[in-house]
mmCIF file of C-alpha atoms in Angstrom:
data_model
loop_
_atom_site.group_PDB
_atom_site.id
_atom_site.type_symbol
_atom_site.label_atom_id
_atom_site.label_comp_id
_atom_site.label_asym_id
_atom_site.label_seq_id
_atom_site.Cartn_x
_atom_site.Cartn_y
_atom_site.Cartn_z
ATOM 1 C CA MET W 79 -17.293 12.182 12.542
ATOM 2 C CA ILE W 80 -16.158 8.587 11.350
ATOM 3 C CA VAL W 81 -18.715 5.825 12.117
ATOM 4 C CA ASP W 82 -17.115 2.886 10.571
ATOM 5 C CA ASP W 83 -13.838 3.495 8.795
ATOM 6 C CA ARG W 84 -13.968 0.295 6.760
ATOM 7 C CA VAL W 85 -16.296 2.046 4.452
ATOM 8 C CA LEU W 86 -14.000 4.478 3.462
ATOM 9 C CA THR W 87 -11.487 1.986 2.198
ATOM 10 C CA GLU W 88 -11.083 1.071 -1.485
ATOM 11 C CA ALA W 89 -11.262 -2.653 -0.520
ATOM 12 C CA PHE W 90 -14.811 -2.171 1.000
ATOM 13 C CA VAL W 91 -17.344 -4.044 -1.023
ATOM 14 C CA PRO W 92 -20.854 -2.385 -0.357
ATOM 15 C CA SER W 93 -24.132 -4.236 0.042
ATOM 16 C CA GLU W 94 -25.358 -2.335 -3.386
ATOM 17 C CA VAL W 95 -23.173 -1.161 -6.125
ATOM 18 C CA VAL W 96 -24.519 1.995 -7.725
ATOM 19 C CA HIS W 97 -24.211 2.784 -11.594
ATOM 20 C CA ARG W 98 -22.853 -0.772 -12.405
ATOM 21 C CA HIS W 99 -25.982 -2.757 -12.771
ATOM 22 C CA GLU W 100 -25.548 -3.928 -16.357
ATOM 23 C CA GLU W 101 -21.792 -4.572 -15.879
ATOM 24 C CA ILE W 102 -23.110 -6.821 -12.812
ATOM 25 C CA SER W 103 -25.732 -8.532 -14.665
ATOM 26 C CA ARG W 104 -23.352 -9.478 -17.250
ATOM 27 C CA LEU W 105 -20.944 -10.991 -14.975
ATOM 28 C CA SER W 106 -23.760 -12.673 -12.989
ATOM 29 C CA GLU W 107 -25.099 -14.338 -16.350
ATOM 30 C CA ALA W 108 -21.496 -15.416 -17.008
ATOM 31 C CA VAL W 109 -21.136 -17.451 -13.541
ATOM 32 C CA GLU W 110 -24.641 -18.606 -13.350
ATOM 33 C CA PRO W 111 -23.676 -22.136 -14.541
ATOM 34 C CA LEU W 112 -22.070 -22.572 -10.931
ATOM 35 C CA LEU W 113 -25.378 -22.726 -9.439
ATOM 36 C CA SER W 114 -26.511 -25.667 -11.151
ATOM 37 C CA GLY W 115 -23.081 -27.430 -10.947
ATOM 38 C CA GLY W 116 -21.592 -26.603 -13.890
ATOM 39 C CA ARG W 117 -18.253 -24.697 -15.052
ATOM 40 C CA ALA W 118 -18.261 -21.272 -15.990
ATOM 41 C CA ASP W 119 -16.403 -19.947 -19.029
ATOM 42 C CA PRO W 120 -13.754 -17.340 -18.603
ATOM 43 C CA ALA W 121 -15.081 -13.855 -17.600
ATOM 44 C CA PHE W 122 -13.037 -10.655 -17.869
ATOM 45 C CA LEU W 123 -13.477 -7.475 -16.554
ATOM 46 C CA PHE W 124 -11.524 -4.699 -18.464
ATOM 47 C CA GLY W 125 -11.314 -1.107 -17.704
ATOM 48 C CA PRO W 126 -8.607 1.827 -16.514
ATOM 49 C CA THR W 127 -7.808 1.886 -12.602
ATOM 50 C CA GLY W 128 -10.734 3.180 -10.275
ATOM 51 C CA VAL W 129 -13.680 2.239 -12.300
ATOM 52 C CA GLY W 130 -14.927 -0.574 -10.109
ATOM 53 C CA LYS W 131 -13.510 -3.537 -11.576
ATOM 54 C CA THR W 132 -12.427 -5.426 -8.378
ATOM 55 C CA CYS W 133 -15.758 -4.230 -6.548
ATOM 56 C CA ILE W 134 -17.939 -5.574 -9.096
ATOM 57 C CA ALA W 135 -16.081 -8.829 -9.228
ATOM 58 C CA ARG W 136 -15.972 -9.357 -5.637
ATOM 59 C CA TYR W 137 -19.587 -8.237 -5.309
ATOM 60 C CA THR W 138 -21.030 -10.429 -7.838
ATOM 61 C CA LEU W 139 -19.139 -13.568 -6.308
ATOM 62 C CA ASP W 140 -20.100 -12.763 -3.022
ATOM 63 C CA GLN W 141 -23.941 -12.592 -3.939
ATOM 64 C CA LEU W 142 -23.073 -16.214 -5.995
ATOM 65 C CA ALA W 143 -21.828 -17.405 -2.832
ATOM 66 C CA GLU W 144 -24.899 -16.328 -0.786
ATOM 67 C CA ARG W 145 -26.984 -18.553 -3.358
ATOM 68 C CA ARG W 146 -24.794 -21.446 -3.190
ATOM 69 C CA PRO W 147 -22.622 -21.618 -0.048
ATOM 70 C CA SER W 148 -20.620 -24.675 -1.119
ATOM 71 C CA ILE W 149 -19.154 -22.571 -4.061
ATOM 72 C CA ARG W 150 -15.626 -21.418 -2.781
ATOM 73 C CA VAL W 151 -14.550 -18.020 -3.657
ATOM 74 C CA ALA W 152 -10.686 -17.205 -3.869
ATOM 75 C CA TYR W 153 -9.149 -13.446 -4.578
ATOM 76 C CA VAL W 154 -5.841 -13.520 -5.792
ATOM 77 C CA ASN W 155 -4.175 -9.887 -6.220
ATOM 78 C CA CYS W 156 -1.579 -10.713 -9.025
ATOM 79 C CA TRP W 157 0.006 -7.318 -8.397
ATOM 80 C CA GLN W 158 1.587 -9.189 -5.183
ATOM 81 C CA GLU W 159 1.088 -12.947 -6.052
ATOM 82 C CA TYR W 160 2.836 -12.804 -9.547
ATOM 83 C CA THR W 161 4.463 -16.178 -9.897
ATOM 84 C CA ARG W 162 2.832 -19.435 -10.307
ATOM 85 C CA PHE W 163 3.707 -20.848 -6.972
ATOM 86 C CA ARG W 164 2.041 -17.871 -5.222
ATOM 87 C CA VAL W 165 -1.143 -18.141 -7.323
ATOM 88 C CA LEU W 166 -1.457 -21.729 -6.510
ATOM 89 C CA TYR W 167 -0.690 -21.142 -2.965
ATOM 90 C CA SER W 168 -3.125 -18.754 -2.674
ATOM 91 C CA LEU W 169 -5.809 -20.821 -4.169
ATOM 92 C CA LEU W 170 -5.022 -23.819 -1.805
ATOM 93 C CA GLU W 171 -5.111 -21.099 0.735
ATOM 94 C CA ALA W 172 -8.847 -20.445 -0.222
ATOM 95 C CA VAL W 173 -9.769 -24.018 0.328
ATOM 96 C CA ASP W 174 -7.896 -25.050 3.589
ATOM 97 C CA GLN W 175 -5.522 -27.337 1.688
ATOM 98 C CA ALA W 176 -2.026 -24.876 2.117
ATOM 99 C CA TYR W 177 -0.989 -26.762 5.111
ATOM 100 C CA ASP W 178 2.749 -27.959 5.102
ATOM 101 C CA VAL W 179 3.367 -26.052 2.401
ATOM 102 C CA HIS W 180 6.934 -24.560 2.151
ATOM 103 C CA ARG W 181 8.751 -22.295 -0.532
ATOM 104 C CA SER W 182 10.731 -25.627 -1.436
ATOM 105 C CA THR W 183 7.647 -27.528 -2.069
ATOM 106 C CA ALA W 184 7.348 -28.337 -5.590
ATOM 107 C CA GLN W 185 4.817 -26.427 -7.959
ATOM 108 C CA ASP W 186 3.548 -29.473 -9.480
ATOM 109 C CA GLU W 187 2.904 -30.843 -5.851
ATOM 110 C CA LEU W 188 0.528 -27.457 -5.229
ATOM 111 C CA TYR W 189 -1.233 -28.524 -8.607
ATOM 112 C CA GLY W 190 -1.850 -31.973 -7.580
ATOM 113 C CA ARG W 191 -3.293 -30.883 -4.250
ATOM 114 C CA LEU W 192 -5.407 -28.275 -5.816
ATOM 115 C CA ARG W 193 -6.642 -30.937 -8.384
ATOM 116 C CA SER W 194 -7.579 -33.134 -5.649
ATOM 117 C CA ALA W 195 -9.658 -30.456 -3.879
ATOM 118 C CA ASP W 196 -12.673 -31.027 -6.078
ATOM 119 C CA GLU W 197 -15.262 -31.485 -3.413
ATOM 120 C CA ALA W 198 -16.850 -28.413 -4.535
ATOM 121 C CA PRO W 199 -16.561 -25.700 -7.303
ATOM 122 C CA ILE W 200 -14.161 -22.960 -6.898
ATOM 123 C CA VAL W 201 -14.351 -19.341 -8.702
ATOM 124 C CA VAL W 202 -11.211 -17.573 -8.680
ATOM 125 C CA ILE W 203 -10.737 -13.867 -8.842
ATOM 126 C CA LEU W 204 -7.241 -13.141 -10.690
ATOM 127 C CA ASP W 205 -7.048 -9.449 -10.022
ATOM 128 C CA GLU W 206 -4.557 -7.315 -12.077
ATOM 129 C CA VAL W 207 -3.957 -10.728 -14.013
ATOM 130 C CA ASP W 208 -1.671 -8.628 -16.400
ATOM 131 C CA GLN W 209 0.963 -8.676 -13.640
ATOM 132 C CA LEU W 210 1.560 -12.407 -13.684
ATOM 133 C CA GLU W 211 5.334 -13.403 -14.723
ATOM 134 C CA GLU W 212 4.133 -16.292 -16.393
ATOM 135 C CA SER W 213 0.987 -17.457 -17.948
ATOM 136 C CA GLU W 214 1.168 -21.102 -17.334
ATOM 137 C CA VAL W 215 -0.685 -20.944 -14.189
ATOM 138 C CA LEU W 216 -3.813 -19.767 -16.097
ATOM 139 C CA TYR W 217 -3.177 -23.099 -18.103
ATOM 140 C CA ASP W 218 -3.186 -24.991 -14.997
ATOM 141 C CA VAL W 219 -6.317 -23.560 -13.735
ATOM 142 C CA HIS W 220 -8.033 -24.061 -17.103
ATOM 143 C CA ARG W 221 -7.199 -27.427 -17.148
ATOM 144 C CA LEU W 222 -9.192 -27.842 -13.874
ATOM 145 C CA PRO W 223 -12.843 -29.024 -14.300
ATOM 146 C CA HIS W 224 -13.915 -27.652 -10.914
ATOM 147 C CA VAL W 225 -12.383 -24.413 -11.040
ATOM 148 C CA SER W 226 -13.710 -21.146 -12.867
ATOM 149 C CA VAL W 227 -11.785 -17.938 -13.231
ATOM 150 C CA VAL W 228 -12.597 -14.080 -13.317
ATOM 151 C CA LEU W 229 -9.852 -12.081 -14.703
ATOM 152 C CA VAL W 230 -9.417 -8.407 -14.195
ATOM 153 C CA ALA W 231 -7.050 -6.268 -16.162
ATOM 154 C CA ASN W 232 -6.622 -2.799 -17.872
ATOM 155 C CA ARG W 233 -7.008 -3.383 -21.818
ATOM 156 C CA GLU W 234 -7.524 -6.701 -23.430
ATOM 157 C CA GLU W 235 -4.977 -6.481 -26.495
ATOM 158 C CA GLU W 236 -2.329 -6.046 -24.064
ATOM 159 C CA LEU W 237 -3.077 -8.711 -21.757
ATOM 160 C CA PHE W 238 -3.480 -11.316 -24.571
ATOM 161 C CA ALA W 239 -0.211 -10.021 -25.966
ATOM 162 C CA ARG W 240 1.576 -11.444 -22.991
ATOM 163 C CA PHE W 241 -0.125 -14.976 -23.171
ATOM 164 C CA ASP W 242 1.417 -17.689 -24.947
ATOM 165 C CA ASP W 243 -0.315 -19.452 -27.502
ATOM 166 C CA ARG W 244 -1.889 -22.423 -25.570
ATOM 167 C CA VAL W 245 -3.228 -19.921 -22.965
ATOM 168 C CA ARG W 246 -4.238 -17.501 -25.698
ATOM 169 C CA SER W 247 -6.378 -20.144 -27.364
ATOM 170 C CA ARG W 248 -7.997 -21.314 -24.188
ATOM 171 C CA PHE W 249 -9.273 -17.956 -23.034
ATOM 172 C CA ARG W 250 -10.326 -16.535 -26.374
ATOM 173 C CA ALA W 251 -13.976 -17.392 -25.609
ATOM 174 C CA GLY W 252 -15.690 -15.974 -22.350
ATOM 175 C CA THR W 253 -17.570 -13.106 -21.249
ATOM 176 C CA ARG W 254 -16.179 -9.349 -21.576
ATOM 177 C CA VAL W 255 -17.245 -6.709 -19.316
ATOM 178 C CA THR W 256 -15.593 -3.449 -20.233
ATOM 179 C CA LEU W 257 -15.796 -0.464 -17.846
ATOM 180 C CA ASP W 258 -15.438 3.515 -18.534
ATOM 181 C CA ARG W 259 -14.779 6.181 -16.160
ATOM 182 C CA TYR W 260 -17.260 7.354 -13.888
ATOM 183 C CA GLY W 261 -18.855 10.725 -14.480
ATOM 184 C CA VAL W 262 -19.222 13.341 -11.849
ATOM 185 C CA ASP W 263 -22.739 12.565 -10.817
ATOM 186 C CA GLU W 264 -21.970 8.874 -10.544
ATOM 187 C CA LEU W 265 -19.186 9.408 -8.226
ATOM 188 C CA VAL W 266 -21.300 11.703 -6.123
ATOM 189 C CA ALA W 267 -23.526 8.842 -5.805
ATOM 190 C CA ILE W 268 -21.000 6.658 -4.939
ATOM 191 C CA LEU W 269 -19.525 8.917 -2.181
ATOM 192 C CA ALA W 270 -22.874 9.628 -0.977
ATOM 193 C CA GLU W 271 -23.641 5.798 -0.100
ATOM 194 C CA ARG W 272 -20.130 5.746 1.591
ATOM 195 C CA VAL W 273 -20.891 8.760 3.514
ATOM 196 C CA ARG W 274 -24.372 7.328 4.759
ATOM 197 C CA GLN W 275 -22.435 4.080 5.952
ATOM 198 C CA GLY W 276 -19.467 5.320 7.449
ATOM 199 C CA LEU W 277 -19.829 8.924 8.730
ATOM 200 C CA GLU W 278 -22.098 10.950 10.911
ATOM 201 C CA PRO W 279 -25.204 12.545 9.289
ATOM 202 C CA GLU W 280 -24.837 15.759 7.477
ATOM 203 C CA SER W 281 -20.915 15.759 8.141
ATOM 204 C CA VAL W 282 -20.332 16.283 4.525
ATOM 205 C CA THR W 283 -22.454 18.716 1.960
ATOM 206 C CA ASP W 284 -23.626 17.655 -1.511
ATOM 207 C CA GLU W 285 -21.541 20.597 -2.826
ATOM 208 C CA GLN W 286 -18.326 19.022 -1.154
ATOM 209 C CA LEU W 287 -19.227 15.767 -2.581
ATOM 210 C CA ARG W 288 -19.228 16.979 -6.087
ATOM 211 C CA GLN W 289 -15.783 18.965 -5.367
ATOM 212 C CA ILE W 290 -14.371 15.539 -4.509
ATOM 213 C CA ALA W 291 -15.908 14.038 -7.539
ATOM 214 C CA ASP W 292 -14.531 16.797 -9.744
ATOM 215 C CA ALA W 293 -11.028 16.381 -8.406
ATOM 216 C CA ALA W 294 -11.039 12.526 -8.828
ATOM 217 C CA ALA W 295 -11.396 12.882 -12.678
ATOM 218 C CA GLY W 296 -13.473 9.703 -12.806
ATOM 219 C CA ASP W 297 -11.330 7.573 -10.478
ATOM 220 C CA ALA W 298 -13.642 6.173 -7.525
ATOM 221 C CA ARG W 299 -10.383 5.042 -5.756
ATOM 222 C CA VAL W 300 -9.259 8.790 -5.964
ATOM 223 C CA ALA W 301 -12.547 9.885 -4.761
ATOM 224 C CA ILE W 302 -12.803 7.508 -1.855
ATOM 225 C CA GLY W 303 -9.267 8.451 -0.887
ATOM 226 C CA ILE W 304 -9.991 12.151 -0.774
ATOM 227 C CA LEU W 305 -13.102 11.472 1.385
ATOM 228 C CA ARG W 306 -11.151 9.455 3.774
ATOM 229 C CA SER W 307 -8.140 11.762 4.143
ATOM 230 C CA ALA W 308 -10.810 14.798 4.627
ATOM 231 C CA ALA W 309 -12.866 12.878 7.139
ATOM 232 C CA THR W 310 -9.798 11.679 9.029
ATOM 233 C CA ARG W 311 -8.153 15.328 9.358
ATOM 234 C CA ALA W 312 -11.738 16.592 10.496
ATOM 235 C CA GLN W 313 -11.909 13.962 13.041
ATOM 236 C CA GLY W 314 -8.441 14.362 14.209
ATOM 237 C CA ARG W 315 -9.322 18.335 14.872
ATOM 238 C CA GLY W 316 -12.355 17.299 16.871
ATOM 239 C CA ASP W 317 -14.858 18.665 14.039
ATOM 240 C CA ASP W 318 -18.133 16.926 13.467
ATOM 241 C CA ARG W 319 -18.430 18.399 9.860
ATOM 242 C CA LEU W 320 -15.933 18.782 7.169
ATOM 243 C CA THR W 321 -14.718 22.352 6.292
ATOM 244 C CA ASP W 322 -13.907 23.699 2.735
ATOM 245 C CA SER W 323 -10.378 24.091 3.742
ATOM 246 C CA LEU W 324 -9.790 20.886 5.171
ATOM 247 C CA LEU W 325 -11.110 19.437 1.927
ATOM 248 C CA GLU W 326 -8.881 21.782 -0.070
ATOM 249 C CA ASP W 327 -5.701 20.226 1.950
ATOM 250 C CA ALA W 328 -7.277 17.074 1.552
ATOM 251 C CA ILE W 329 -7.367 16.656 -2.213
ATOM 252 C CA PRO W 330 -3.755 16.656 -3.072
ATOM 253 C CA ASP W 331 -2.509 14.817 -0.002
ATOM 254 C CA ALA W 332 -4.797 12.111 -0.983
ATOM 255 C CA ARG W 333 -3.648 11.845 -4.684
ATOM 256 C CA ASN W 334 -0.100 11.795 -3.229
ATOM 257 C CA ALA W 335 -0.813 9.088 -0.887
ATOM 258 C CA ILE W 336 -2.509 6.876 -3.189
ATOM 259 C CA ARG W 337 0.597 7.639 -5.647
ATOM 260 C CA GLN W 338 3.115 6.895 -3.206
ATOM 261 C CA LYS W 339 1.382 3.605 -1.785
ATOM 262 C CA THR W 340 1.191 2.414 -5.604
ATOM 263 C CA ILE W 341 5.021 3.061 -5.849
ATOM 264 C CA GLU W 342 5.669 1.232 -2.734
ATOM 265 C CA ASN W 343 3.952 -1.720 -3.795
ATOM 266 C CA LEU W 344 5.591 -2.028 -7.152
ATOM 267 C CA PRO W 345 7.402 -5.535 -7.692
ATOM 268 C CA THR W 346 10.789 -5.636 -7.352
ATOM 269 C CA HIS W 347 11.531 -5.421 -11.310
ATOM 270 C CA GLN W 348 9.177 -2.662 -11.564
ATOM 271 C CA ARG W 349 10.435 -0.453 -8.633
ATOM 272 C CA THR W 350 13.809 -0.925 -10.100
ATOM 273 C CA LEU W 351 12.660 0.656 -13.416
ATOM 274 C CA TYR W 352 10.757 3.489 -11.433
ATOM 275 C CA ASP W 353 13.939 4.581 -9.786
ATOM 276 C CA VAL W 354 16.385 4.326 -12.770
ATOM 277 C CA ILE W 355 13.887 6.722 -14.756
ATOM 278 C CA ASP W 356 13.283 8.640 -11.609
ATOM 279 C CA GLU W 357 17.020 9.259 -11.340
ATOM 280 C CA HIS W 358 17.652 10.121 -14.920
ATOM 281 C CA GLY W 359 14.548 12.578 -15.454
ATOM 282 C CA GLU W 360 14.171 11.201 -18.947
ATOM 283 C CA ILE W 361 15.882 8.359 -20.607
ATOM 284 C CA GLU W 362 15.626 6.398 -23.718
ATOM 285 C CA PRO W 363 14.511 2.745 -23.974
ATOM 286 C CA SER W 364 17.637 1.378 -24.498
ATOM 287 C CA ASP W 365 19.375 3.148 -21.790
ATOM 288 C CA LEU W 366 16.815 2.287 -19.509
ATOM 289 C CA TYR W 367 17.338 -1.405 -20.011
ATOM 290 C CA GLU W 368 21.009 -1.234 -19.793
ATOM 291 C CA ALA W 369 20.720 0.549 -16.346
ATOM 292 C CA TYR W 370 17.929 -1.986 -15.252
ATOM 293 C CA GLU W 371 20.025 -4.864 -16.244
ATOM 294 C CA ASP W 372 23.087 -3.683 -14.201
ATOM 295 C CA ARG W 373 20.873 -3.228 -11.121
ATOM 296 C CA ALA W 374 18.502 -6.321 -11.275
ATOM 297 C CA ASP W 375 19.136 -9.709 -10.107
ATOM 298 C CA GLU W 376 18.232 -11.921 -12.900
ATOM 299 C CA PRO W 377 16.767 -9.288 -15.251
ATOM 300 C CA LYS W 378 13.711 -9.783 -17.334
ATOM 301 C CA THR W 379 13.524 -9.758 -21.030
ATOM 302 C CA ARG W 380 13.212 -6.513 -22.887
ATOM 303 C CA ARG W 381 9.655 -7.462 -23.949
ATOM 304 C CA THR W 382 8.785 -8.169 -20.231
ATOM 305 C CA VAL W 383 10.311 -4.614 -19.447
ATOM 306 C CA ARG W 384 7.760 -2.987 -21.883
ATOM 307 C CA ASN W 385 5.012 -4.947 -20.348
ATOM 308 C CA TYR W 386 6.025 -3.430 -17.121
ATOM 309 C CA LEU W 387 6.488 0.025 -18.413
ATOM 310 C CA THR W 388 2.713 -0.325 -20.112
ATOM 311 C CA LYS W 389 1.439 -1.141 -16.642
ATOM 312 C CA MET W 390 2.987 1.578 -15.083
ATOM 313 C CA ALA W 391 1.898 4.081 -17.415
ATOM 314 C CA HIS W 392 -1.942 2.541 -16.684
ATOM 315 C CA TYR W 393 -1.112 3.794 -13.080
ATOM 316 C CA ASP W 394 0.240 7.144 -14.081
ATOM 317 C CA LEU W 395 3.696 6.622 -12.620
ATOM 318 C CA VAL W 396 5.556 6.873 -15.998
ATOM 319 C CA GLU W 397 4.789 8.459 -19.273
ATOM 320 C CA ALA W 398 6.218 7.592 -23.020
ATOM 321 C CA THR W 399 6.776 10.601 -25.140
ATOM 322 C CA GLY W 400 7.795 10.218 -29.016
ATOM 323 C CA GLU W 401 7.866 6.901 -31.051
ATOM 324 C CA ASN W 402 10.430 4.552 -32.126
ATOM 325 C CA ARG W 403 14.024 5.718 -31.770
ATOM 326 C CA GLY W 404 12.620 8.813 -30.500
ATOM 327 C CA ARG W 405 10.644 7.464 -27.461
ATOM 328 C CA THR W 406 11.821 8.500 -24.069
ATOM 329 C CA TYR W 407 10.155 7.640 -20.679
ATOM 330 C CA ARG W 408 9.805 10.083 -17.659
ATOM 331 C CA ILE W 409 8.185 10.044 -14.260
ATOM 332 C CA VAL W 410 4.563 11.526 -14.203
ATOM 333 C CA GLU W 411 4.796 14.206 -11.463
ATOM 334 C CA SER W 412 2.016 13.813 -9.014
ATOM 335 C CA THR W 413 -1.144 16.238 -10.136
ATOM 336 C CA ILE W 414 -2.267 18.842 -7.479
ATOM 337 C CA VAL W 415 -5.627 20.056 -8.288
ATOM 338 C CA ASP W 416 -6.712 23.636 -7.760
ATOM 339 C CA THR W 417 -10.166 23.170 -6.198
ATOM 340 C CA ARG W 418 -10.717 26.927 -5.564
#
């Protein structure tokens, strides 16, 4: 049933992105100076999870590199690469200059090596940039005339609140592209294209695609996950078509799998916060910080912890209820969608 399982992954970049033509056009215009040897101003992609921010960034820059092959494109997921050292190292890897770099290598040496790698322009996608523990690395890349940046985050206000003054002032200018949740029809079109490229013909009905889109609630990541889970189940049973009963089982399983993967990928400090909230059921901010502080090696400041909790809320892992002294945090229970 599955012809190409790569198509059913969240990371797959399609040959054509549907229902985001205007956003792609705006981002393409922002990076166009690179085609003539110039430098692009910073570009931003904002929006909730699952609206295609990463896909649009990678698709647009792939198209750019095809038009001018000398442009080097680097992708950095700041969810994993969240320190200055890791970001600089990732950029050096993208330009084949990370040889002989060790954990003990001074960060200034990494920066100097990146500054010297100026034979051709570099454009870097900093995905989940609001996960950076320090914004100094943004100041670093801004000082490099051959490096342009595309920053991907959930909300502009929350992102800029984390910047220090010199970073904030340098990144005020630039192109903003804001994306909203997909509609059901848009998700159906996205899924139909994935089916066309990744599954056998007529293996999924239009009604089943609409059922998946309804369950995904505007999140393409969830929709693709449901399709992948259902197709994998069908193939495991030797079926050449997706049945309604398999789909009903795949919907909650896919949502739970995505949630579990997100939890497992949480950086150390955020995972500690999640575990504390989970153990308490419901907890006030002051008690949460004290419990976190007791467990964490080199605990972060209260402000940084608030930023972590905001990010975790974007991924529907935790939620805050009440305000000021009455505020409490609790785990968001996994939602099981009834599709009957």
